[in-house]
Amino acid sequence: MNYLLHLKCRECGRTYAPEPIAACEECWAPLEAVYDYGRLWSDVRRKDIESRPPDMWRYRELLPITGEPWVGRRTGFTPLLPAPRLAKALGAREVFVKNDAVNYPTLSFKDRVVAVALSKAHEFGFDTVSCSSTGNLANAVAAQAAAGGFKAFIFVPADLEPEKIVGTQIFGATLVRVAGNYDQVNRLCSEIAQKYPWGVVNVNLRTYYSEGSKTVGYEVAEQLGWRLPPNIVVPMAGGSLITKIAKAFEELKKLGWVEAAPTKYFGAQATGCSPITTAAKRGTSEIEPQKPHTIARSLAIGNPADGYFAVKTILGSGGAGEDVNDEEIVEGIHLLAETEGIFTETAGGVTVAVARKLIQQGKLNPEEMIVLVITGNGLKTVGAVNGRFAESVAIRPKIVEFEEKFLHPVAAPA
Ligand SMILES: *Cc1c(COP(=O)(O)O)cnc(C)c1O
Ligand SMILES: [Zn+2]
């Protein structure tokens, strides 16, 4: 059941056996997993996929692991929800929300990438895993390391949200807070990966890790009845998710499982950390690194590893990149919560607010179907909306008091 052929350099095309390697030895470009699509096409049918349990492993032939998954057995297949009230608020005809705020086990889309990375770490025989993270990856690695019996060392920027700190330490992982931004944390982590024989999820396991993101794309297509959406809005940190959704859609076309309809990719960032959308707006794939300053900490990567490929995906599809400020992010969180009953973290606020802005600008067509990718849970960034509600005064347990306060507030004297 293994269809992975090799890893291939995205720049020079040199191929490598599937091993734990960080980048091409010739040109340091990232590597891409390549599969035997011909054999896959003749062995696997759409109805085989449909008959499997509702988790991300129903697409296992398109994932780079050899045997059974070691962790994350129940991860993925999150709901794709019609969002008519949100659509109305946005002035759009048809909106769907892909809700990874309820992904298993740590309530973000990172559970998918970690399920692949740690299953691969087990195949490679690592007993210790590690990562640098803006928060959600830390939670996912810590939880799945515990479930998979790995030791875990997790490196994060020191100013991370308290929910994400606790949500890492609770699993017994060693959390290393670093006084610096994500890009500095990541540099430290790369050095550590060279010195210690560990499986570092976003360094020497990155090629496998990032393949897990494809399952968002497969699921969206299958949940739409094996159709590709004409428009998809995706939040970007390192820029991997958006490129992998595009890879997933291309693979489904190659296998003949969906009709070859075009999709426009819209990339969303926070204005306070917008290296990818800034490049996209300038129409160039040259990424200028930034120093992040935004409440959307999960997206705060100033020097995005896949930024170049993300811009190419966006511009090549006829889509667009856009960013929103902190105030708009909070409005986006509220809008999704009040219209659809979904509480997302700051990254989801970015997605919703960017969609609204793109529709207003006429760059996103409200007459066509729009899929919004919601990647994380609001309970992890409560601070972003805390203090925005009027402190409610406690009433005595008397019905008259409830009625006076809430149903018939005393009218001002005439
Ligand atoms: C990591 C993350 C993303 C973006 O991931 P990239 O693949 O690095 O672009 C989006 N949303 C949330 C909540 C994340 O944690
Ligand atoms: Zn190369």
PDB file of N, CA, C and O and ligand atoms in Angstrom, residues 9-14 16 24-29, ligand 2:
ATOM      1  N   CYS A   9      13.671  17.477  -5.240  1.00  0.00           N
ATOM      2  CA  CYS A   9      13.961  18.887  -4.998  1.00  0.00           C
ATOM      3  C   CYS A   9      13.054  19.756  -5.867  1.00  0.00           C
ATOM      4  O   CYS A   9      12.918  19.526  -7.064  1.00  0.00           O
ATOM      5  N   ARG A  10      12.453  20.778  -5.245  1.00  0.00           N
ATOM      6  CA  ARG A  10      11.516  21.631  -5.984  1.00  0.00           C
ATOM      7  C   ARG A  10      12.242  22.604  -6.903  1.00  0.00           C
ATOM      8  O   ARG A  10      11.615  23.227  -7.751  1.00  0.00           O
ATOM      9  N   GLU A  11      13.559  22.750  -6.728  1.00  0.00           N
ATOM     10  CA  GLU A  11      14.333  23.640  -7.601  1.00  0.00           C
ATOM     11  C   GLU A  11      15.048  22.856  -8.699  1.00  0.00           C
ATOM     12  O   GLU A  11      14.782  23.048  -9.879  1.00  0.00           O
ATOM     13  N   CYS A  12      15.984  21.973  -8.307  1.00  0.00           N
ATOM     14  CA  CYS A  12      16.853  21.329  -9.304  1.00  0.00           C
ATOM     15  C   CYS A  12      16.339  19.965  -9.754  1.00  0.00           C
ATOM     16  O   CYS A  12      16.853  19.399 -10.712  1.00  0.00           O
ATOM     17  N   GLY A  13      15.321  19.435  -9.054  1.00  0.00           N
ATOM     18  CA  GLY A  13      14.740  18.170  -9.495  1.00  0.00           C
ATOM     19  C   GLY A  13      15.491  16.930  -9.052  1.00  0.00           C
ATOM     20  O   GLY A  13      15.093  15.808  -9.374  1.00  0.00           O
ATOM     21  N   ARG A  14      16.594  17.091  -8.309  1.00  0.00           N
ATOM     22  CA  ARG A  14      17.331  15.927  -7.822  1.00  0.00           C
ATOM     23  C   ARG A  14      16.431  15.098  -6.908  1.00  0.00           C
ATOM     24  O   ARG A  14      15.651  15.638  -6.128  1.00  0.00           O
ATOM     25  N   TYR A  16      15.747  11.962  -3.987  1.00  0.00           N
ATOM     26  CA  TYR A  16      16.332  11.360  -2.799  1.00  0.00           C
ATOM     27  C   TYR A  16      15.439  10.214  -2.339  1.00  0.00           C
ATOM     28  O   TYR A  16      14.217  10.280  -2.477  1.00  0.00           O
ATOM     29  N   CYS A  24      17.275  19.934  -0.069  1.00  0.00           N
ATOM     30  CA  CYS A  24      18.175  19.449  -1.119  1.00  0.00           C
ATOM     31  C   CYS A  24      19.633  19.776  -0.747  1.00  0.00           C
ATOM     32  O   CYS A  24      19.930  20.897  -0.332  1.00  0.00           O
ATOM     33  N   GLU A  25      20.518  18.793  -0.896  1.00  0.00           N
ATOM     34  CA  GLU A  25      21.925  19.012  -0.549  1.00  0.00           C
ATOM     35  C   GLU A  25      22.627  19.927  -1.556  1.00  0.00           C
ATOM     36  O   GLU A  25      23.645  20.526  -1.259  1.00  0.00           O
ATOM     37  N   GLU A  26      22.079  20.015  -2.759  1.00  0.00           N
ATOM     38  CA  GLU A  26      22.684  20.852  -3.801  1.00  0.00           C
ATOM     39  C   GLU A  26      22.304  22.323  -3.615  1.00  0.00           C
ATOM     40  O   GLU A  26      23.141  23.204  -3.651  1.00  0.00           O
ATOM     41  N   CYS A  27      21.005  22.579  -3.463  1.00  0.00           N
ATOM     42  CA  CYS A  27      20.552  23.976  -3.526  1.00  0.00           C
ATOM     43  C   CYS A  27      19.714  24.401  -2.327  1.00  0.00           C
ATOM     44  O   CYS A  27      19.171  25.488  -2.303  1.00  0.00           O
ATOM     45  N   TRP A  28      19.603  23.548  -1.326  1.00  0.00           N
ATOM     46  CA  TRP A  28      18.894  23.866  -0.081  1.00  0.00           C
ATOM     47  C   TRP A  28      17.409  24.163  -0.272  1.00  0.00           C
ATOM     48  O   TRP A  28      16.745  24.646   0.624  1.00  0.00           O
ATOM     49  N   ALA A  29      16.878  23.864  -1.441  1.00  0.00           N
ATOM     50  CA  ALA A  29      15.449  24.074  -1.667  1.00  0.00           C
ATOM     51  C   ALA A  29      14.666  22.955  -0.966  1.00  0.00           C
ATOM     52  O   ALA A  29      15.216  21.892  -0.680  1.00  0.00           O
TER      53      ALA A  29
HETATM   54 ZN    ZN B   2      18.017  20.963  -5.453  1.00  0.00          ZN
END
